[in-house]
Amino acid sequence: MTTQLAGIDLPGPVLTASGCAAAGKELDQFFDITAIGAVVTKSIMMEPRSGRATPRMAETPSGMLNSIGLQGPGIEAFLEHDLAWLRERGARVIVSIAGGTTQEFEAIAHVLRQHDGFDAIEVNISCPNVSDRGQVFACRADSAAGVIASVRRASDPAIPIFAKLSPDVTDIATIAQACERAGADGLSLINTTLGMVIDVTTMRPALAGVTGGLSGPAIRPIAVRCLWQVREVLPDIPIIGMGGIRNGSDAFEFILAGASAVSVGTTVFHDPSAPIRIQNELASLAALRGFTRLRDAVSYAHRDPDQARVEDADGDLELPEWV
Amino acid sequence: MPVQVRGEVVSLRRAGLYTVLTVTAPGVPEITRPGHFAAIAIGDLDSSGLILRRAFSIHGVQSRGIYGGTIDLVIADSGPGTHWLTQRRRGDALDIVAPLGRPFSLPRDPVSCALVGGGYGAAPLVMLAEHLRERGCRVDVVLGASTEDKLFGVLDAKRIASTVTITTEDGSAGVPGRVTDPLVDIMARANTDVVYACGPMGMLAAVADVASQAGILSQCAVEEAMACGIGVCMSCVLPVIGDDGITRMVRSCVEGPVFRGDRVRWADIGTVPPDTLGAPSSEGIPR
């Protein structure tokens, strides 16, 4: 069983989400990371980075806020230790990259071009642009497209580039179209949405970083909405869907809205074996709904209202080919 | 290597202000060492609104018996997640990930050890004391809390240790004051070679300082808020000096929870010290 995503073949349609799986090693204790679609690594920057002070996390209803501040070892140590291990392990890898300037994104892409052992690049444009008063790249079409065009130019043409979009925008479809025009081979939807918690005992913000990214099941309807809106204007671009997926049914919802593959993020904190469980549940549910290939279910919720529905399977379920 | 198992509640019993939860955890007791912890999911994996696991140091293990392997955890009812745990009944299912973290290092030789616990931070010290006694170590225990009902493990400690000293801040039991007050004398009397501690950060900082001043190694198990417990979320970091002398923000769930007391930058917890590897180069730029 394989899943096709922007021209690459993956073992399945369920991936980890960036920042929720480190570089795969920890989760490999709980399930075989080579059996899922791919490990999407924590966003890596050019230099080592300490991240923010603690508290970095606050639990919220059906979700959590985080403000980690992109802690990481820098691209060189990442390549030497993390990517080398993933490659040795035989896992499929999507490297997430982040930068404070367009130039930093481009420089990381240049470094990555000198290496192999990964399948795609996810560009985390939900970072503050230090050259633009900390405005987040993903919040404006021109700055988002600028980063994507630079990374696309600097990268091996055989490596697909996914733009990871923020939901904190007025019109996500416009940003998605700008990224596609700038050369994105695919999109990742969605990043966390900005939130805040005030501790009523200390009467101060709960996070040292004051605001944080909200993730988990609480944001799932926002993610499905974003996916739907982007799919309406870009019928063909490959999309990795994510945002609060915690079971096969949630994953199937994203497929129906237009995702070719899904990422499981915050749920990993709750259930470290969730990615493989969800991949299996998704296969069963797709089969139950009568799909013999997952591809046929992608964007199925967008079909004409008068188009007849695929009939549910009866009798023994035959699990679908992912393709 | 940790495992994720479905456990069944065997019993809950009150111990002062705390609840001791015994739950089956097949395969866990055999590989658990003192200082390891367990991360428990709150509610059902498919529908719970509380999606972060709660971490507890493992208080005791039984590898055989009518229930198979079980572990004991000490729960302080301090929020909706821990409250839910205290309301479990015999036979209820729990999703457990354990054993996690880096346990206490045990001395090879039969040395003299002082064990210091604050509140339910005493939970892992009973098993530690037993292991140390098996190695022929002398064990002196100091247990402290703000009030008597917040003490934990006093009877167990008395069973195992050469001496047990109790301190409470309000004087409701034992010596009025803090654990560090009698510690200096105890260390001198027992010729202490190593100090083990578990409890709130402030207590650990003070114990580490007392040990350092006496030129003694300390091993401190920290209690830092965690989201995942397995090393992927980067929530539970604190500034720790490495073998190379460089300070890094390290994960207390996988590189800890036990750290050498002289390596943790206690006064800087909750900040990123400017000399930390990869610290922000200038204030004012959002990082």
Coordinates of C-alpha atoms in Angstrom, one line a residue:
Chain A
M1 CA 0.0 0.0 0.0
T2 CA 1.4 3.4 -0.9
T3 CA 0.1 7.0 -1.0
Q4 CA 1.0 9.4 -3.7
L5 CA 1.7 12.9 -2.5
A6 CA 3.1 15.5 -4.9
G7 CA 4.8 12.8 -7.0
I8 CA 6.4 11.0 -4.1
D9 CA 5.3 7.5 -3.0
L10 CA 4.7 7.1 0.8
P11 CA 3.9 4.0 2.7
G12 CA 0.5 5.4 3.9
P13 CA -1.5 8.6 4.2
V14 CA -0.9 9.4 7.9
L15 CA 2.1 11.6 8.8
T16 CA 3.4 13.1 12.0
A17 CA 2.9 16.9 12.4
S18 CA 5.9 19.2 12.7
G19 CA 6.8 20.0 16.3
C20 CA 4.9 17.1 17.7
A21 CA 7.2 14.2 16.8
A22 CA 10.7 15.7 17.3
A23 CA 12.7 13.8 14.7
G24 CA 10.9 10.5 15.0
K25 CA 13.2 8.6 17.4
E26 CA 11.1 9.0 20.5
L27 CA 7.9 7.8 18.7
D28 CA 9.7 4.8 17.2
Q29 CA 9.6 3.3 20.7
F30 CA 5.8 3.1 20.5
F31 CA 5.2 2.1 16.8
D32 CA 7.2 1.4 13.7
I33 CA 7.7 4.9 12.2
T34 CA 8.5 3.3 8.8
A35 CA 4.9 2.0 8.6
I36 CA 3.3 5.5 8.4
G37 CA 3.4 8.0 5.5
A38 CA 6.3 10.1 6.8
V39 CA 7.9 11.8 9.8
V40 CA 7.5 15.5 9.4
T41 CA 10.4 16.8 11.6
K42 CA 10.3 19.7 14.0
S43 CA 11.0 23.0 12.1
I44 CA 14.7 23.5 11.8
M45 CA 16.6 26.8 11.5
M46 CA 20.1 27.7 10.5
E47 CA 21.6 28.0 13.9
P48 CA 21.0 26.3 17.3
R49 CA 18.2 27.9 19.1
S50 CA 17.3 27.8 22.8
G51 CA 13.6 28.6 22.4
R52 CA 11.6 30.6 24.9
A53 CA 11.4 30.5 28.7
T54 CA 9.0 28.3 30.5
P55 CA 6.0 28.0 31.0
R56 CA 5.7 27.0 27.4
M57 CA 2.5 25.1 27.5
A58 CA -1.1 25.5 28.9
E59 CA -3.9 23.0 28.6
T60 CA -7.1 24.3 27.2
P61 CA -10.5 22.7 26.5
S62 CA -9.8 19.9 24.1
G63 CA -6.5 21.5 23.2
M64 CA -3.4 23.2 24.3
L65 CA -1.4 26.3 23.8
N66 CA 2.3 26.2 23.1
S67 CA 4.9 28.8 22.9
I68 CA 8.2 26.8 22.4
G69 CA 10.0 29.4 20.3
L70 CA 11.4 26.9 17.7
Q71 CA 14.0 25.4 20.0
G72 CA 16.3 23.3 17.9
P73 CA 19.9 22.2 17.2
G74 CA 20.4 24.1 14.0
I75 CA 20.6 22.6 10.5
E76 CA 24.1 21.1 10.7
A77 CA 23.5 19.1 13.9
F78 CA 20.1 18.1 12.5
L79 CA 21.6 16.7 9.4
E80 CA 24.4 14.9 11.2
H81 CA 22.3 13.3 14.0
D82 CA 18.5 13.5 13.3
L83 CA 18.3 13.1 9.6
A84 CA 21.1 10.5 9.6
W85 CA 19.2 8.4 12.1
L86 CA 15.9 8.7 10.2
R87 CA 17.6 7.6 7.0
E88 CA 19.3 4.7 8.7
R89 CA 16.0 3.7 10.2
G90 CA 14.4 3.7 6.8
A91 CA 11.7 6.2 7.6
R92 CA 10.2 8.6 5.0
V93 CA 11.0 12.2 6.0
I94 CA 9.6 15.6 5.3
V95 CA 12.0 18.2 6.6
S96 CA 10.2 21.3 8.1
I97 CA 12.3 24.5 7.8
A98 CA 11.8 27.8 9.5
G99 CA 13.5 31.2 9.2
G100 CA 13.5 34.7 10.5
T101 CA 14.2 36.1 7.1
T102 CA 13.5 35.0 3.5
Q103 CA 17.3 34.7 3.2
E104 CA 17.5 32.3 6.1
F105 CA 14.9 30.0 4.5
E106 CA 16.8 30.1 1.2
A107 CA 20.1 29.4 3.0
I108 CA 18.6 26.3 4.7
A109 CA 17.2 25.1 1.4
H110 CA 20.7 25.5 -0.1
V111 CA 22.2 23.4 2.7
L112 CA 19.5 20.7 2.3
R113 CA 20.2 20.6 -1.4
Q114 CA 23.7 19.2 -0.6
H115 CA 22.1 16.3 1.2
D116 CA 19.7 13.5 0.5
G117 CA 17.7 11.1 2.8
F118 CA 14.5 13.1 2.8
D119 CA 11.4 13.2 0.5
A120 CA 10.0 16.7 0.7
I121 CA 10.4 20.1 2.4
E122 CA 7.6 21.7 4.5
V123 CA 8.1 25.4 4.7
N124 CA 6.9 26.8 8.1
I125 CA 6.0 30.3 7.1
S126 CA 4.2 30.9 10.4
C127 CA 7.4 32.6 11.8
P128 CA 7.8 36.2 12.5
N129 CA 9.8 38.1 9.8
V130 CA 12.5 39.9 11.7
S131 CA 12.9 42.3 8.8
D132 CA 9.3 43.3 8.9
R133 CA 8.6 44.1 12.6
G134 CA 7.9 40.5 13.4
Q135 CA 5.0 40.2 11.0
V136 CA 4.3 36.6 10.3
F137 CA 5.3 35.5 6.7
A138 CA 2.1 33.4 6.3
C139 CA -0.2 36.3 7.1
R140 CA 0.5 38.2 3.8
A141 CA 0.3 36.8 0.3
D142 CA 3.5 38.7 -0.9
S143 CA 5.7 37.7 2.0
A144 CA 4.4 34.1 2.0
A145 CA 5.0 33.8 -1.8
G146 CA 8.5 35.4 -1.4
V147 CA 9.6 32.7 0.9
I148 CA 8.1 29.9 -1.1
A149 CA 9.7 31.2 -4.4
S150 CA 13.1 31.5 -2.7
V151 CA 13.0 28.0 -1.2
R152 CA 11.7 26.5 -4.5
R153 CA 14.5 28.2 -6.4
A154 CA 17.2 27.0 -4.0
S155 CA 15.9 23.4 -3.8
D156 CA 16.4 20.3 -5.9
P157 CA 13.6 20.4 -8.5
A158 CA 12.9 16.7 -7.7
I159 CA 12.0 17.6 -4.1
P160 CA 8.4 18.8 -3.6
I161 CA 7.9 21.9 -1.4
F162 CA 4.9 22.2 0.8
A163 CA 3.9 25.6 2.2
K164 CA 2.4 25.4 5.7
L165 CA -0.3 28.0 6.1
S166 CA -1.6 29.8 9.1
P167 CA -5.3 30.0 9.7
D168 CA -4.9 33.5 11.2
V169 CA -5.7 35.3 8.0
T170 CA -8.7 37.0 6.5
D171 CA -8.7 34.9 3.3
I172 CA -6.6 31.7 3.4
A173 CA -7.5 30.9 -0.2
T174 CA -5.7 34.0 -1.4
I175 CA -2.5 33.0 0.5
A176 CA -2.8 29.5 -0.8
Q177 CA -3.1 30.7 -4.4
A178 CA -0.1 33.0 -4.0
C179 CA 2.0 30.1 -2.6
E180 CA 1.0 27.9 -5.5
R181 CA 1.9 30.6 -8.0
A182 CA 5.3 31.0 -6.3
G183 CA 6.0 27.4 -6.9
A184 CA 4.7 25.4 -4.0
D185 CA 4.1 21.8 -5.0
G186 CA 1.7 21.3 -2.2
L187 CA 0.2 22.9 0.9
S188 CA 0.0 21.9 4.6
L189 CA -3.1 23.1 6.3
I190 CA -3.2 24.3 9.1
N191 CA -0.7 25.6 11.6
T192 CA -1.8 26.5 15.1
T193 CA -4.1 29.4 15.6
L194 CA -3.0 32.1 18.1
G195 CA -4.5 32.0 21.5
M196 CA -3.9 33.1 25.1
V197 CA -4.7 32.0 28.6
I198 CA -4.5 34.1 31.8
D199 CA -3.8 32.3 35.0
V200 CA -6.4 33.5 37.5
T201 CA -4.3 32.6 40.5
T202 CA -1.2 34.5 39.4
M203 CA -3.3 36.9 37.4
R204 CA -0.6 36.9 34.7
P205 CA -0.5 35.3 31.2
A206 CA 0.0 31.5 31.7
L207 CA 2.7 31.4 29.1
A208 CA 6.1 33.1 29.3
G209 CA 5.6 34.0 25.7
V210 CA 2.2 35.6 26.5
T211 CA 0.5 34.2 23.4
G212 CA 0.8 30.7 22.0
G213 CA -0.4 28.5 19.2
L214 CA -3.7 26.6 19.9
S215 CA -3.8 23.0 18.7
G216 CA -5.7 19.9 19.3
P217 CA -9.3 18.8 18.7
A218 CA -10.5 22.3 19.6
I219 CA -9.3 23.6 16.3
R220 CA -10.4 20.8 14.0
P221 CA -13.5 22.6 12.6
I222 CA -11.2 25.6 11.7
A223 CA -8.8 23.3 9.9
V224 CA -11.6 21.6 8.0
R225 CA -13.0 25.0 7.0
C226 CA -9.6 26.2 5.8
L227 CA -9.0 23.0 3.8
W228 CA -12.4 23.3 2.2
Q229 CA -11.9 27.0 1.2
V230 CA -8.5 26.3 -0.3
R231 CA -9.7 23.2 -2.1
E232 CA -12.5 25.2 -3.7
V233 CA -10.0 27.5 -5.4
L234 CA -7.2 25.0 -6.0
P235 CA -8.9 21.7 -7.1
D236 CA -5.6 19.9 -7.9
I237 CA -2.8 20.9 -5.5
P238 CA -1.8 18.1 -3.1
I239 CA -2.7 19.1 0.5
I240 CA -1.6 17.6 3.8
G241 CA -4.4 18.2 6.2
M242 CA -4.0 18.6 10.0
G243 CA -5.5 20.2 13.0
G244 CA -6.8 18.2 15.9
I245 CA -7.1 14.8 14.3
R246 CA -7.4 12.1 16.9
N247 CA -9.0 9.2 15.2
G248 CA -9.6 7.6 11.8
S249 CA -13.0 9.4 11.5
D250 CA -11.4 12.8 12.0
A251 CA -8.7 11.9 9.4
F252 CA -11.4 10.8 6.9
E253 CA -13.1 14.2 7.4
F254 CA -9.9 15.9 6.2
I255 CA -9.7 13.5 3.2
L256 CA -13.3 14.3 2.2
A257 CA -12.5 18.0 2.5
G258 CA -9.6 17.7 0.1
A259 CA -6.5 16.4 1.8
S260 CA -4.4 13.7 0.1
A261 CA -2.7 12.9 3.4
V262 CA -3.0 14.0 7.0
S263 CA -0.7 14.8 9.8
V264 CA -1.3 13.8 13.4
G265 CA 0.1 16.4 15.9
T266 CA -1.1 17.2 19.4
T267 CA -2.8 13.8 19.7
V268 CA 0.6 12.2 19.9
F269 CA 1.1 13.8 23.3
H270 CA -2.1 12.1 24.4
D271 CA -1.5 8.8 22.6
P272 CA 2.1 8.2 21.4
S273 CA 1.0 5.4 19.1
A274 CA -1.8 7.5 17.5
P275 CA -0.3 7.9 14.0
I276 CA -0.3 4.1 13.2
R277 CA -3.7 3.6 15.0
I278 CA -5.3 6.4 13.0
Q279 CA -3.8 5.1 9.7
N280 CA -5.4 1.7 10.4
E281 CA -8.7 3.3 11.5
L282 CA -8.7 5.4 8.3
A283 CA -8.3 2.3 6.2
S284 CA -11.2 0.6 7.8
L285 CA -13.5 3.6 7.6
A286 CA -12.7 4.3 3.9
A287 CA -13.4 0.7 3.1
L288 CA -16.7 0.8 5.1
R289 CA -17.7 3.8 3.0
G290 CA -17.1 1.9 -0.1
F291 CA -13.8 3.3 -1.3
T292 CA -11.3 0.8 -2.8
R293 CA -8.7 3.6 -3.3
L294 CA -8.3 6.5 -0.8
R295 CA -7.6 8.8 -3.8
D296 CA -11.2 8.5 -4.8
A297 CA -12.3 9.9 -1.4
V298 CA -10.1 13.0 -1.6
S299 CA -12.4 16.0 -1.9
Y300 CA -15.4 13.8 -2.1
A301 CA -17.4 16.2 0.1
H302 CA -17.1 18.8 -2.7
R303 CA -19.1 16.6 -5.2
D304 CA -22.2 17.9 -6.9
P305 CA -25.2 17.7 -4.5
D306 CA -27.1 15.6 -7.0
Q307 CA -24.3 13.2 -7.6
A308 CA -25.1 9.7 -6.2
R309 CA -23.0 8.7 -3.1
V310 CA -20.6 5.8 -3.1
E311 CA -22.4 2.9 -1.5
D312 CA -21.2 1.5 1.9
A313 CA -19.5 -1.8 1.7
D314 CA -21.4 -4.8 2.8
G315 CA -20.0 -8.1 4.0
D316 CA -16.3 -8.4 4.6
L317 CA -14.3 -5.2 4.4
E318 CA -11.5 -5.1 1.9
L319 CA -9.1 -2.5 3.0
P320 CA -8.3 0.1 0.3
E321 CA -5.2 0.6 -1.6
W322 CA -4.0 4.0 -0.4
V323 CA -3.3 5.3 -3.9
Chain B
M1 CA 12.4 1.4 26.8
P2 CA 8.9 2.7 27.8
V3 CA 5.8 0.8 26.8
Q4 CA 2.2 2.0 26.3
V5 CA -0.1 -0.3 28.1
R6 CA -3.8 -0.5 29.2
G7 CA -3.9 -0.8 33.0
E8 CA -6.7 -1.7 35.3
V9 CA -7.2 0.1 38.6
V10 CA -6.5 -2.3 41.5
S11 CA -7.0 0.0 44.4
L12 CA -7.0 3.6 45.7
R13 CA -6.2 4.4 49.2
R14 CA -5.9 7.7 51.1
A15 CA -2.5 8.7 52.5
G16 CA -2.8 12.1 54.2
L17 CA -3.9 14.6 51.6
Y18 CA -2.9 12.2 48.8
T19 CA -4.3 9.2 47.1
V20 CA -2.1 6.1 46.3
L21 CA -3.3 4.5 43.1
T22 CA -2.3 0.9 42.3
V23 CA -2.8 0.0 38.7
T24 CA -1.8 -3.0 36.6
A25 CA 0.9 -2.2 34.1
P26 CA 2.0 -5.4 32.4
G27 CA 5.7 -5.4 31.6
V28 CA 6.4 -2.2 33.5
P29 CA 7.6 -3.3 37.0
E30 CA 10.4 -5.4 35.6
I31 CA 12.0 -2.5 33.9
T32 CA 11.3 0.3 36.4
R33 CA 14.1 1.8 38.4
P34 CA 13.8 4.4 41.2
G35 CA 13.2 7.9 39.7
H36 CA 11.3 6.6 36.7
F37 CA 7.9 8.1 36.1
A38 CA 4.6 7.2 34.4
A39 CA 2.4 9.3 32.2
I40 CA -1.3 8.6 32.5
A41 CA -4.0 9.7 30.0
I42 CA -7.0 11.4 31.5
G43 CA -10.3 10.1 30.3
D44 CA -10.9 8.3 27.1
L45 CA -8.3 8.6 24.3
D46 CA -11.1 9.2 21.8
S47 CA -13.1 11.8 23.5
S48 CA -11.4 13.3 26.5
G49 CA -11.3 17.1 26.7
L50 CA -8.1 16.9 28.7
I51 CA -5.6 15.9 26.2
L52 CA -2.3 16.2 28.1
R53 CA -1.1 13.2 30.1
R54 CA -0.3 13.6 33.8
A55 CA 3.1 12.5 34.9
F56 CA 3.7 10.8 38.3
S57 CA 7.0 9.4 39.7
I58 CA 6.6 5.7 40.3
H59 CA 6.3 5.1 44.0
G60 CA 6.5 1.3 44.0
V61 CA 6.2 -1.8 41.8
Q62 CA 5.1 -5.3 42.3
S63 CA 6.2 -7.6 39.4
R64 CA 4.2 -10.6 40.5
G65 CA 1.0 -11.4 42.4
I66 CA -2.6 -12.1 41.6
Y67 CA -2.8 -9.0 39.4
G68 CA 0.4 -9.6 37.5
G69 CA 2.6 -6.5 37.4
T70 CA 1.3 -3.4 39.1
I71 CA 2.7 0.1 39.8
D72 CA 1.8 2.6 42.6
L73 CA 1.4 6.3 42.0
V74 CA 0.9 9.1 44.4
I75 CA -1.8 11.5 43.3
A76 CA -2.3 15.0 44.7
D77 CA -5.7 16.2 43.8
S78 CA -4.7 19.6 42.4
G79 CA -6.8 20.1 39.2
P80 CA -9.4 18.5 36.9
G81 CA -7.0 15.8 35.6
T82 CA -5.7 14.6 39.0
H83 CA -9.2 14.9 40.4
W84 CA -10.5 12.5 37.7
L85 CA -7.8 10.1 38.7
T86 CA -8.7 10.2 42.4
Q87 CA -12.3 9.3 41.4
R88 CA -11.4 6.1 39.6
R89 CA -12.7 2.8 40.9
R90 CA -11.4 -0.7 41.0
G91 CA -11.5 -2.2 37.5
D92 CA -11.4 1.1 35.6
A93 CA -9.1 1.2 32.6
L94 CA -6.2 3.6 32.4
D95 CA -3.8 4.2 29.5
I96 CA -0.3 4.2 30.9
V97 CA 3.1 5.1 29.3
A98 CA 6.0 3.9 31.5
P99 CA 8.7 3.7 32.7
L100 CA 9.8 7.2 31.5
G101 CA 12.8 9.4 32.2
R102 CA 16.3 8.9 33.5
P103 CA 16.2 7.3 37.0
F104 CA 18.5 8.0 39.9
S105 CA 22.1 6.7 39.5
L106 CA 22.9 4.2 42.2
P107 CA 26.4 4.0 43.8
R108 CA 28.5 0.9 43.1
D109 CA 29.9 0.9 46.6
P110 CA 28.0 0.8 49.9
V111 CA 28.2 4.5 50.6
S112 CA 26.2 6.7 53.0
C113 CA 23.1 8.3 51.3
A114 CA 20.8 11.1 52.5
L115 CA 17.4 11.1 50.9
V116 CA 15.3 14.3 51.0
G117 CA 11.7 14.5 50.0
G118 CA 9.3 17.4 50.0
G119 CA 5.6 16.6 50.1
Y120 CA 4.6 13.9 47.7
G121 CA 8.0 14.3 46.2
A122 CA 8.9 11.6 48.7
A123 CA 7.0 9.1 46.4
P124 CA 10.1 7.7 44.5
L125 CA 12.3 7.7 47.6
V126 CA 10.9 4.6 49.2
M127 CA 11.9 2.4 46.3
L128 CA 15.2 4.2 46.1
A129 CA 15.9 3.6 49.7
E130 CA 15.2 -0.1 49.3
H131 CA 17.6 -0.4 46.3
L132 CA 20.3 1.5 48.3
R133 CA 19.8 -0.8 51.3
E134 CA 20.2 -3.8 49.1
R135 CA 23.5 -2.5 48.1
G136 CA 24.6 -2.1 51.7
C137 CA 24.3 1.7 51.7
R138 CA 23.5 3.7 54.8
V139 CA 20.2 5.6 54.3
D140 CA 19.1 8.7 56.2
V141 CA 15.8 10.2 55.2
V142 CA 14.5 13.7 55.7
L143 CA 10.9 14.3 54.8
G144 CA 9.4 17.8 54.9
A145 CA 6.1 19.5 54.0
S146 CA 4.3 22.7 54.8
T147 CA 1.9 20.9 57.1
E148 CA 1.6 17.3 58.6
D149 CA -1.1 16.1 56.2
K150 CA 1.2 17.0 53.3
L151 CA 3.9 14.6 54.4
F152 CA 4.2 11.4 52.5
G153 CA 6.1 8.1 53.1
V154 CA 6.9 8.5 56.8
L155 CA 6.1 5.0 57.9
D156 CA 7.9 3.4 54.9
A157 CA 10.9 5.5 55.6
K158 CA 11.0 4.4 59.2
R159 CA 10.9 0.8 58.1
I160 CA 13.9 1.2 55.8
A161 CA 16.1 4.0 56.9
S162 CA 18.8 4.3 59.6
T163 CA 17.3 7.6 60.7
V164 CA 14.2 9.6 59.7
T165 CA 13.8 13.3 60.3
I166 CA 10.5 15.1 59.8
T167 CA 10.2 18.8 59.2
T168 CA 7.0 20.9 58.8
E169 CA 6.9 24.6 58.1
D170 CA 4.1 25.1 60.6
G171 CA 5.5 22.8 63.2
S172 CA 2.5 20.4 63.1
A173 CA 4.9 17.4 63.0
G174 CA 8.6 16.9 63.6
V175 CA 11.0 19.8 63.6
P176 CA 9.6 23.2 62.7
G177 CA 11.2 24.6 59.6
R178 CA 12.5 23.3 56.3
V179 CA 14.3 20.1 55.2
T180 CA 17.5 21.9 54.7
D181 CA 17.6 23.0 58.3
P182 CA 18.5 19.6 59.8
L183 CA 20.2 18.3 56.6
V184 CA 23.7 19.8 57.4
D185 CA 23.8 18.1 60.8
I186 CA 22.6 14.8 59.4
M187 CA 25.2 14.9 56.6
A188 CA 27.9 15.5 59.1
R189 CA 26.7 12.8 61.5
A190 CA 26.2 10.2 58.8
N191 CA 29.3 11.1 56.8
T192 CA 27.0 11.4 53.8
D193 CA 28.5 10.7 50.4
V194 CA 25.6 11.5 48.2
V195 CA 22.3 13.3 48.5
Y196 CA 19.1 12.3 46.7
A197 CA 16.2 14.7 46.5
C198 CA 12.7 15.0 45.0
G199 CA 10.3 17.7 45.6
P200 CA 9.4 21.3 44.6
M201 CA 12.0 23.3 42.7
G202 CA 12.7 25.7 45.6
M203 CA 13.5 22.8 47.9
L204 CA 15.7 21.1 45.3
A205 CA 17.6 24.3 44.8
A206 CA 18.2 24.6 48.5
V207 CA 19.2 20.9 48.9
A208 CA 21.6 21.1 45.9
D209 CA 23.1 24.2 47.4
V210 CA 23.7 22.5 50.8
A211 CA 25.2 19.5 49.1
S212 CA 27.5 21.6 46.9
Q213 CA 28.7 23.6 49.8
A214 CA 29.6 20.4 51.6
G215 CA 31.4 19.2 48.5
I216 CA 28.9 16.3 48.0
L217 CA 27.1 15.2 44.9
S218 CA 23.4 15.6 44.8
Q219 CA 20.8 14.0 42.5
C220 CA 17.6 15.9 42.2
A221 CA 14.4 14.7 40.5
V222 CA 12.6 17.8 39.2
E223 CA 8.8 18.3 38.9
E224 CA 8.4 20.3 35.7
A225 CA 5.1 20.7 33.9
M226 CA 5.0 18.3 30.9
A227 CA 2.7 17.9 28.0
C228 CA 3.9 14.6 26.5
G229 CA 6.4 13.0 28.9
I230 CA 8.2 11.3 26.1
G231 CA 10.5 14.0 24.7
V232 CA 8.7 15.3 21.7
C233 CA 6.9 18.5 22.8
M234 CA 9.8 20.6 24.3
S235 CA 7.5 22.0 27.1
C236 CA 9.4 20.7 30.2
V237 CA 12.8 22.3 29.6
L238 CA 15.1 23.9 32.1
P239 CA 18.6 25.4 31.9
V240 CA 21.2 22.7 32.6
I241 CA 25.0 22.8 32.3
G242 CA 26.4 20.0 30.2
D243 CA 29.6 18.0 30.5
D244 CA 31.1 20.5 28.1
G245 CA 30.3 23.4 30.4
I246 CA 27.6 24.8 28.0
T247 CA 24.1 25.6 29.2
R248 CA 21.3 24.1 27.2
M249 CA 17.5 24.1 27.6
V250 CA 17.1 20.4 28.2
R251 CA 14.0 18.3 28.5
S252 CA 13.3 17.1 32.0
C253 CA 11.2 14.2 30.7
V254 CA 14.0 12.4 28.8
E255 CA 17.3 14.0 30.0
G256 CA 15.8 14.1 33.5
P257 CA 13.8 14.0 35.7
V258 CA 16.9 13.3 37.7
F259 CA 19.7 15.8 37.3
R260 CA 23.0 16.4 39.1
G261 CA 22.1 19.2 41.5
D262 CA 25.3 21.1 40.6
R263 CA 24.4 21.1 36.9
V264 CA 20.9 22.7 37.1
R265 CA 20.8 26.5 37.0
W266 CA 18.2 26.6 39.7
A267 CA 18.0 30.4 40.0
D268 CA 17.5 30.7 36.2
I269 CA 14.6 28.3 35.9
G270 CA 11.8 30.0 34.1
T271 CA 14.2 32.0 32.1
V272 CA 16.6 31.4 29.2
P273 CA 20.0 32.5 30.6
P274 CA 21.8 34.7 28.0
D275 CA 24.8 32.3 27.8
T276 CA 22.5 29.4 26.9
L277 CA 23.3 27.7 23.5
G278 CA 21.1 29.4 20.9
A279 CA 19.8 32.1 23.3
P280 CA 18.1 35.1 21.6
S281 CA 20.9 37.4 20.6
S282 CA 19.0 40.6 21.4
E283 CA 15.9 41.6 23.3
G284 CA 13.0 43.1 21.4
I285 CA 13.2 40.9 18.4
P286 CA 10.4 38.3 18.5
R287 CA 12.0 34.9 18.5

